[in-house]
Coordinates of C-alpha atoms and ligand atoms in Angstrom, one line a residue:
M15 CA 0.0 0.0 0.0
T16 CA 1.8 3.1 -1.2
G17 CA 0.1 5.3 -3.7
G18 CA -3.4 5.1 -2.3
G19 CA -4.6 4.3 -5.8
G20 CA -7.7 2.3 -6.8
G21 CA -10.5 4.9 -6.9
R22 CA -12.1 6.5 -9.9
G23 CA -13.4 10.1 -10.3
P24 CA -16.7 11.0 -12.0
R25 CA -15.4 10.6 -15.6
G26 CA -13.4 7.5 -14.8
A27 CA -10.2 9.3 -13.9
P28 CA -8.2 7.5 -11.3
L29 CA -8.3 9.0 -7.8
T30 CA -5.1 9.1 -5.7
A31 CA -4.5 10.2 -2.1
V32 CA -1.6 12.2 -3.5
D33 CA -3.9 14.3 -5.7
L34 CA -6.3 15.0 -2.8
I35 CA -3.4 16.1 -0.6
R36 CA -2.0 18.4 -3.2
T37 CA -5.5 19.9 -3.9
K38 CA -6.1 20.6 -0.3
R39 CA -2.6 21.8 0.4
D40 CA -3.0 24.3 -2.4
G41 CA -6.2 25.6 -1.1
G42 CA -8.7 23.8 -3.4
A43 CA -11.8 22.1 -2.6
L44 CA -12.3 18.3 -2.6
T45 CA -15.1 16.9 -4.8
D46 CA -17.9 14.6 -3.4
A47 CA -16.3 11.7 -5.3
Q48 CA -12.9 12.4 -3.8
I49 CA -14.3 12.6 -0.3
D50 CA -16.4 9.4 -0.6
W51 CA -13.3 7.7 -2.0
V52 CA -10.7 8.8 0.5
I53 CA -12.9 8.0 3.6
D54 CA -13.8 4.6 2.2
A55 CA -10.3 3.8 1.1
Y56 CA -8.7 4.9 4.4
T57 CA -11.2 2.8 6.4
R58 CA -10.3 -0.3 4.2
G59 CA -6.5 0.4 4.7
A60 CA -6.1 1.3 1.1
V61 CA -4.9 4.8 2.0
A62 CA -1.9 4.8 4.1
E63 CA -1.8 6.4 7.5
E64 CA 0.9 9.0 6.5
Q65 CA -1.2 10.0 3.6
M66 CA -4.3 10.6 5.7
A67 CA -2.2 12.4 8.2
A68 CA -0.9 14.8 5.5
L69 CA -4.5 15.3 4.2
A70 CA -5.7 16.0 7.8
M71 CA -2.8 18.6 8.3
A72 CA -3.7 20.3 4.9
I73 CA -7.3 20.5 6.1
V74 CA -6.2 21.9 9.5
F75 CA -4.4 24.7 7.5
R76 CA -6.8 25.3 4.6
G77 CA -10.2 24.3 6.3
M78 CA -13.2 22.8 4.5
S79 CA -16.2 24.5 3.0
Y80 CA -19.6 23.6 4.5
A81 CA -20.3 21.5 1.4
E82 CA -17.2 19.6 1.9
T83 CA -17.7 19.2 5.7
T84 CA -21.3 17.8 5.0
R85 CA -20.0 15.2 2.5
W86 CA -17.1 14.3 4.8
T87 CA -19.6 13.7 7.6
A88 CA -21.9 11.7 5.5
A89 CA -19.0 9.5 4.2
M90 CA -17.9 8.8 7.7
I91 CA -21.4 7.8 8.7
A92 CA -21.6 5.6 5.6
S93 CA -18.3 3.9 6.6
G94 CA -20.3 1.8 9.2
E95 CA -23.8 1.0 10.3
R96 CA -26.5 3.5 11.1
L97 CA -28.8 2.2 13.9
D98 CA -32.5 2.4 13.3
L99 CA -34.3 3.3 16.6
S100 CA -37.6 4.1 15.1
G101 CA -39.0 0.9 16.8
I102 CA -38.3 2.2 20.3
G103 CA -41.9 3.5 20.7
R104 CA -40.9 6.8 22.0
P105 CA -39.0 9.9 20.5
T106 CA -35.2 9.5 20.8
V107 CA -33.0 12.5 21.9
D108 CA -29.4 12.4 22.8
K109 CA -27.1 15.0 24.3
H110 CA -23.3 15.5 23.5
S111 CA -20.9 17.7 25.5
T112 CA -17.6 18.7 24.1
G113 CA -16.2 17.9 27.5
G114 CA -15.1 19.7 30.6
V115 CA -14.0 19.6 34.1
G116 CA -16.5 18.2 36.6
D117 CA -19.0 17.6 33.7
K118 CA -21.1 14.8 35.2
I119 CA -24.2 16.2 33.5
T120 CA -25.0 13.0 31.5
L121 CA -25.4 11.0 34.7
P122 CA -28.4 13.0 36.1
L123 CA -29.7 14.2 32.8
T124 CA -30.1 10.9 31.0
P125 CA -32.5 9.3 33.6
L126 CA -34.2 12.6 34.0
V127 CA -35.2 13.0 30.4
A128 CA -36.2 9.3 30.3
A129 CA -38.4 9.8 33.3
C130 CA -40.2 12.6 31.5
G131 CA -41.1 10.2 28.6
L132 CA -38.3 10.4 26.0
A133 CA -35.8 7.6 25.1
V134 CA -32.1 8.7 25.6
P135 CA -29.5 6.7 23.7
Q136 CA -26.4 8.1 25.2
L137 CA -23.2 7.0 23.6
S138 CA -20.4 8.2 25.7
G139 CA -16.5 8.3 25.9
R140 CA -13.7 8.0 28.2
G141 CA -11.6 10.9 29.6
L142 CA -8.3 11.8 28.1
G143 CA -6.0 14.4 29.5
H144 CA -7.6 17.0 31.9
T145 CA -11.2 16.4 30.9
G146 CA -13.1 13.4 32.5
G147 CA -15.1 10.8 30.7
T148 CA -18.6 9.6 31.5
L149 CA -17.7 5.8 31.0
D150 CA -14.9 6.1 33.6
K151 CA -17.3 7.7 36.1
L152 CA -20.0 5.0 35.6
E153 CA -17.4 2.3 36.1
A154 CA -16.9 3.6 39.6
I155 CA -20.3 1.8 40.3
R156 CA -19.7 -1.8 41.1
G157 CA -20.7 -4.2 38.3
F158 CA -21.6 -1.4 35.8
R159 CA -21.2 -2.5 32.2
T160 CA -20.4 0.1 29.6
R161 CA -20.0 -2.2 26.6
L162 CA -23.3 -3.4 25.3
S163 CA -24.3 -5.2 22.1
N164 CA -26.5 -3.3 19.7
A165 CA -29.4 -5.7 20.7
E166 CA -28.9 -5.0 24.4
F167 CA -28.8 -1.3 23.6
T168 CA -32.1 -1.2 21.8
R169 CA -33.7 -3.5 24.3
Q170 CA -32.8 -1.4 27.2
L171 CA -33.7 1.7 25.4
S172 CA -37.3 0.3 25.0
S173 CA -37.6 -1.0 28.5
V174 CA -35.8 1.7 30.6
G175 CA -35.9 4.6 28.1
A176 CA -32.2 5.3 29.0
V177 CA -28.7 3.8 28.1
I178 CA -25.2 5.1 28.7
C179 CA -22.6 3.1 27.0
A180 CA -19.6 3.1 24.8
A181 CA -20.2 3.4 21.0
G182 CA -20.1 -0.1 19.3
D183 CA -17.2 -0.8 16.8
G184 CA -19.7 -0.8 13.9
L185 CA -20.5 3.0 14.3
A186 CA -18.5 5.3 12.1
P187 CA -15.3 3.2 12.0
A188 CA -13.7 5.7 9.8
D189 CA -13.9 8.3 12.6
R190 CA -12.5 5.8 15.2
K191 CA -9.4 5.4 12.9
L192 CA -9.1 8.9 11.9
Y193 CA -9.5 10.3 15.4
A194 CA -6.7 8.1 16.8
L195 CA -4.5 9.3 13.9
R196 CA -5.3 12.9 14.5
D197 CA -4.7 12.5 18.2
V198 CA -1.0 11.6 17.5
T199 CA -0.4 14.0 14.6
G200 CA -1.4 17.3 15.8
T201 CA -4.5 17.5 13.7
V202 CA -7.3 17.6 16.2
E203 CA -7.7 21.4 16.1
S204 CA -9.8 21.8 13.0
I205 CA -13.5 22.9 13.3
P206 CA -14.6 20.8 10.2
L207 CA -12.7 17.8 11.5
I208 CA -14.0 18.1 15.1
A209 CA -17.5 18.8 13.9
S210 CA -17.7 15.8 11.4
S211 CA -16.0 13.5 13.9
I212 CA -18.6 14.3 16.7
M213 CA -21.7 14.4 14.4
S214 CA -20.8 11.2 12.4
K215 CA -20.9 9.2 15.7
K216 CA -24.0 10.9 17.0
I217 CA -26.0 10.6 13.7
A218 CA -24.9 6.9 13.2
E219 CA -26.3 6.1 16.5
G220 CA -29.7 6.7 15.2
T221 CA -31.1 9.4 17.5
S222 CA -33.8 11.7 16.0
A223 CA -32.9 14.7 17.9
L224 CA -29.6 16.0 19.5
V225 CA -28.8 18.6 22.0
L226 CA -25.2 19.8 22.1
D227 CA -23.4 21.3 25.1
V228 CA -20.5 23.1 23.5
K229 CA -18.1 24.5 26.1
F230 CA -15.6 27.4 26.0
G231 CA -13.2 28.6 28.4
R232 CA -10.1 27.4 30.5
G233 CA -11.2 23.9 31.1
A234 CA -12.7 23.3 27.7
F235 CA -11.4 21.9 24.5
M236 CA -12.2 25.2 22.8
R237 CA -10.8 28.0 25.0
Q238 CA -12.1 30.8 22.8
Y239 CA -15.8 31.7 22.7
Q240 CA -15.7 32.5 18.9
D241 CA -14.3 29.0 18.2
A242 CA -16.9 27.2 20.3
S243 CA -19.6 29.3 18.7
A244 CA -18.3 28.3 15.2
L245 CA -18.1 24.7 16.2
A246 CA -21.6 24.8 17.6
A247 CA -23.0 26.4 14.4
T248 CA -21.2 23.9 12.1
M249 CA -22.6 20.9 14.1
V250 CA -26.1 22.3 14.2
E251 CA -26.0 22.6 10.3
L252 CA -24.5 19.1 9.9
G253 CA -27.3 17.6 12.1
R254 CA -29.9 19.3 10.1
S255 CA -28.4 18.1 6.9
Q256 CA -28.8 14.6 8.0
G257 CA -32.4 15.2 9.3
V258 CA -31.5 15.1 13.0
R259 CA -33.1 18.1 14.8
T260 CA -30.0 19.7 16.5
V261 CA -29.7 22.5 19.1
A262 CA -26.6 23.8 20.8
L263 CA -26.0 25.6 24.1
L264 CA -22.8 27.4 24.5
T265 CA -21.8 27.1 28.2
D266 CA -19.0 28.5 30.3
M267 CA -16.1 26.1 31.3
N268 CA -13.8 28.5 32.9
T269 CA -15.0 27.1 36.4
P270 CA -15.3 23.4 37.2
L271 CA -18.9 22.3 37.3
G272 CA -20.2 21.5 40.8
R273 CA -18.0 20.7 43.9
A274 CA -16.5 17.3 42.6
V275 CA -14.1 16.5 40.0
G276 CA -13.1 12.8 39.4
N277 CA -15.0 9.5 39.0
A278 CA -16.7 8.2 42.2
V279 CA -17.0 11.7 43.6
E280 CA -18.8 12.8 40.5
V281 CA -21.3 9.9 40.7
E282 CA -21.9 10.8 44.4
E283 CA -22.7 14.4 43.3
S284 CA -25.0 13.3 40.5
L285 CA -26.9 11.2 43.0
E286 CA -27.4 14.4 45.1
V287 CA -28.9 16.1 42.0
L288 CA -31.2 13.1 41.4
A289 CA -32.2 13.3 45.0
G290 CA -33.4 16.9 44.4
G291 CA -30.3 18.7 45.8
G292 CA -26.7 19.1 44.5
P293 CA -24.8 22.3 43.6
A294 CA -26.7 25.0 41.8
D295 CA -24.7 25.1 38.7
V296 CA -25.1 21.4 38.0
V297 CA -28.8 21.6 38.6
E298 CA -29.1 24.6 36.4
L299 CA -27.3 23.0 33.5
T300 CA -29.0 19.6 33.9
L301 CA -32.4 21.4 33.7
A302 CA -31.4 23.7 30.8
L303 CA -30.3 20.7 28.8
A304 CA -33.3 18.7 29.8
R305 CA -35.7 21.4 28.7
E306 CA -33.9 21.6 25.3
M307 CA -34.2 17.7 24.9
L308 CA -37.8 17.7 25.8
D309 CA -38.5 20.5 23.3
A310 CA -36.4 18.8 20.5
G311 CA -38.3 15.6 21.3
G312 CA -41.7 17.4 21.0
M313 CA -42.6 17.0 24.7
T314 CA -44.2 20.2 25.7
G315 CA -45.8 21.2 29.1
I316 CA -43.5 19.2 31.2
D317 CA -41.1 20.7 33.7
P318 CA -38.2 18.4 34.3
A319 CA -37.6 20.0 37.8
D320 CA -40.8 18.1 38.9
A321 CA -39.1 14.7 38.1
L322 CA -36.1 15.6 40.1
R323 CA -38.3 16.8 43.1
G324 CA -40.7 13.8 42.8
G325 CA -38.0 11.0 42.7
Q326 CA -39.0 9.8 39.1
A327 CA -35.6 10.6 37.9
M328 CA -33.9 8.8 40.7
D329 CA -36.1 5.7 39.9
A330 CA -35.0 5.9 36.3
W331 CA -31.4 6.1 37.3
R332 CA -31.7 2.9 39.5
D333 CA -33.3 1.1 36.6
L334 CA -30.6 2.2 34.2
V335 CA -27.8 1.1 36.6
R336 CA -29.5 -2.3 37.3
A337 CA -30.1 -3.0 33.7
Q338 CA -26.4 -2.4 32.9
G339 CA -25.3 -4.9 35.7
G340 CA -24.5 -2.4 38.3
D341 CA -25.6 -2.2 42.0
P342 CA -27.2 1.2 42.7
D343 CA -26.9 0.6 46.4
A344 CA -23.2 -0.5 46.5
A345 CA -20.8 1.9 48.3
L346 CA -18.6 3.9 46.0
P347 CA -14.9 3.7 46.3
I348 CA -13.2 6.0 48.8
A349 CA -9.7 7.4 48.5
V350 CA -7.2 6.4 51.2
E351 CA -5.0 9.4 50.7
R352 CA -6.3 12.9 51.4
E353 CA -4.7 16.4 51.4
V354 CA -6.4 19.7 52.1
I355 CA -5.2 22.9 50.2
R356 CA -5.8 26.0 52.4
A357 CA -6.5 29.6 51.6
E358 CA -3.3 31.9 52.0
R359 CA -5.6 35.0 52.6
S360 CA -9.0 36.0 53.7
G361 CA -11.6 37.4 51.2
V362 CA -14.1 36.1 48.6
V363 CA -13.2 33.4 46.1
V364 CA -13.6 35.1 42.7
S365 CA -12.6 32.4 40.3
I366 CA -11.4 28.7 40.2
D367 CA -9.3 27.7 37.2
A368 CA -11.1 24.7 35.7
Y369 CA -7.9 23.7 33.7
Q370 CA -5.7 23.7 36.8
V371 CA -8.2 21.6 38.7
G372 CA -8.6 19.2 35.8
V373 CA -4.8 18.7 35.6
A374 CA -4.7 18.2 39.4
A375 CA -7.6 15.6 39.1
W376 CA -5.8 13.9 36.3
R377 CA -2.4 13.7 38.2
L378 CA -4.2 12.2 41.2
G379 CA -5.1 9.4 38.9
A380 CA -8.7 10.2 38.0
G381 CA -7.7 10.7 34.2
R382 CA -5.5 9.0 31.8
T383 CA -2.5 10.1 29.6
R384 CA -2.8 7.2 27.0
K385 CA -6.2 5.7 25.9
E386 CA -5.1 2.4 27.3
D387 CA -4.3 3.5 30.7
P388 CA -6.4 2.6 33.8
V389 CA -8.0 5.2 36.0
S390 CA -8.7 5.4 39.7
A391 CA -12.2 5.3 40.6
A392 CA -11.6 7.2 44.1
A393 CA -9.2 9.9 42.9
G394 CA -10.1 13.5 42.3
V395 CA -10.6 16.9 43.7
R396 CA -13.3 18.3 45.9
L397 CA -13.9 22.0 45.7
L398 CA -14.7 23.1 49.3
R399 CA -15.2 26.8 48.2
R400 CA -16.9 28.0 44.9
P401 CA -16.7 31.5 43.3
G402 CA -18.7 33.9 45.2
E403 CA -18.0 32.2 48.7
A404 CA -16.1 33.8 51.5
V405 CA -13.0 32.3 53.0
V406 CA -10.8 32.9 55.9
A407 CA -7.0 32.5 55.7
G408 CA -6.1 29.0 56.6
E409 CA -9.5 27.5 55.8
A410 CA -9.7 24.6 53.3
L411 CA -10.3 25.4 49.6
F412 CA -9.7 22.0 48.0
E413 CA -9.4 18.4 49.1
L414 CA -7.2 16.2 46.9
L415 CA -8.0 12.5 46.7
A416 CA -5.8 9.6 45.6
D417 CA -5.1 6.0 46.0
D418 CA -1.3 6.6 46.2
E419 CA 0.3 9.4 48.2
A420 CA 3.0 9.6 45.6
R421 CA 0.5 11.3 43.3
I422 CA -0.2 14.3 45.7
P423 CA 2.9 16.5 45.2
L424 CA 2.5 16.9 41.5
A425 CA -1.2 17.5 41.9
K426 CA -0.5 20.2 44.5
Q427 CA 1.7 21.9 42.1
A428 CA -1.0 21.8 39.4
I429 CA -3.6 23.3 41.7
E430 CA -1.5 26.0 43.2
G431 CA -3.0 29.5 42.8
A432 CA -6.2 27.9 41.1
A433 CA -8.5 29.8 43.4
R434 CA -8.1 33.5 43.1
I435 CA -9.3 35.4 46.3
D436 CA -10.2 39.1 46.2
D437 CA -11.5 41.5 48.9
A438 CA -15.0 41.8 47.3
P439 CA -17.0 39.4 45.0
H440 CA -16.7 39.7 41.2
E441 CA -19.6 39.6 38.8
I442 CA -20.5 35.8 38.0
L443 CA -21.3 35.5 34.4
P444 CA -24.2 33.3 33.3
L445 CA -23.4 29.6 32.7
V446 CA -25.4 29.2 29.6
R447 CA -24.2 32.0 27.2
E448 CA -25.9 31.4 23.9
R449 CA -28.4 29.0 22.2
I450 CA -27.8 28.1 18.5
A451 CA -30.5 26.4 16.5
Ligands
URA5 N1 -14.3 14.7 20.1 C1 -14.5 13.9 19.1 O1 -15.2 13.0 19.1 N2 -13.9 14.2 17.8 C2 -12.9 15.2 17.8 O2 -12.4 15.5 16.7 C3 -12.7 16.0 19.0 C4 -13.4 15.8 20.1

């Protein structure tokens, strides 16, 4: 496999990877036939990894038009199976978050929306780097299975109305291969490539509507608001082009969500929300996304806050956990090593840097550096103060949790200065900044 030959253009002209790379390198547009061919040939192994890496780099620098991005997404969907969830018996709506620090929203949101009458097929991922992954959090629950067959997935969606599991190997295999390649070739940072990667998986899973939580700020994948906004707009358009009603909320990820960052500690906090309590920001975002999902699924006149207060969301959570082999009553793992970080001065906490907290949690063992690394269920960071709260010098700001005390010093370094303290409170900006539909 060298030239990546074998394909034919519209008038029978041979297609080669080198021609596509040159076209994109020089700022040209790829044709539909070229895109269909390169995605298919790459998935089959007929285009070499180094050629796809070169093409991805050319796309990073030159971009792709909306027409190219739409076709690229469609080709990635066509590289595998597209689930048909029309027989589930209720409308299906999924949520996708671009990832953040302390972002446990999928855990309370999925059973909440199911309790309100929709079916939620939630295909989730694992954490990498400073952002956590939903599957890692769920695996803190004893017995919980995150790998389900397609038959188990659809059966549970019909019976419980909610599933949270890993995407099966048959969904968008082109993206699985290409994302792994982009990860090691510095080619993740491209709006058309990110948008097509996320949307190909979400559309292939067969949901009829999708709500996106696109994050911006220190702890987000997209630090700049403008980039997050452009990504959201591209994904909304891609969803529409494939007949999936799609709405995006742009949400602030400068501060970690809630008071817990890690795996078991985030499950614990999600249970507080499902029991009708929990931190105000986690509740606010859960309800904002639930309202969008209910709206996208055509359910009007239902207030999801009632299902939190009334216990129906908690019942749906327990059903979901049991259906996936977990024990909803099992004690969650507890860290053996703890270290408290104290305030150096008195005042009001005005900001907490989500990136620093995310890196600290990662160094404590809650996250991974390489995809194959294990994570610690018990490790993480507790935020004992949040922005807007007063603190006296010497009082606790954070608690670091780990299985192994050797992890503490580097985590302490990461979190140093993460909480800024001032004499008076600063304005706290709204969590949900914009809605794109
Ligand atoms: N998440 C994805 O699934 N794909 C990307 O390209 C980036 C983030």
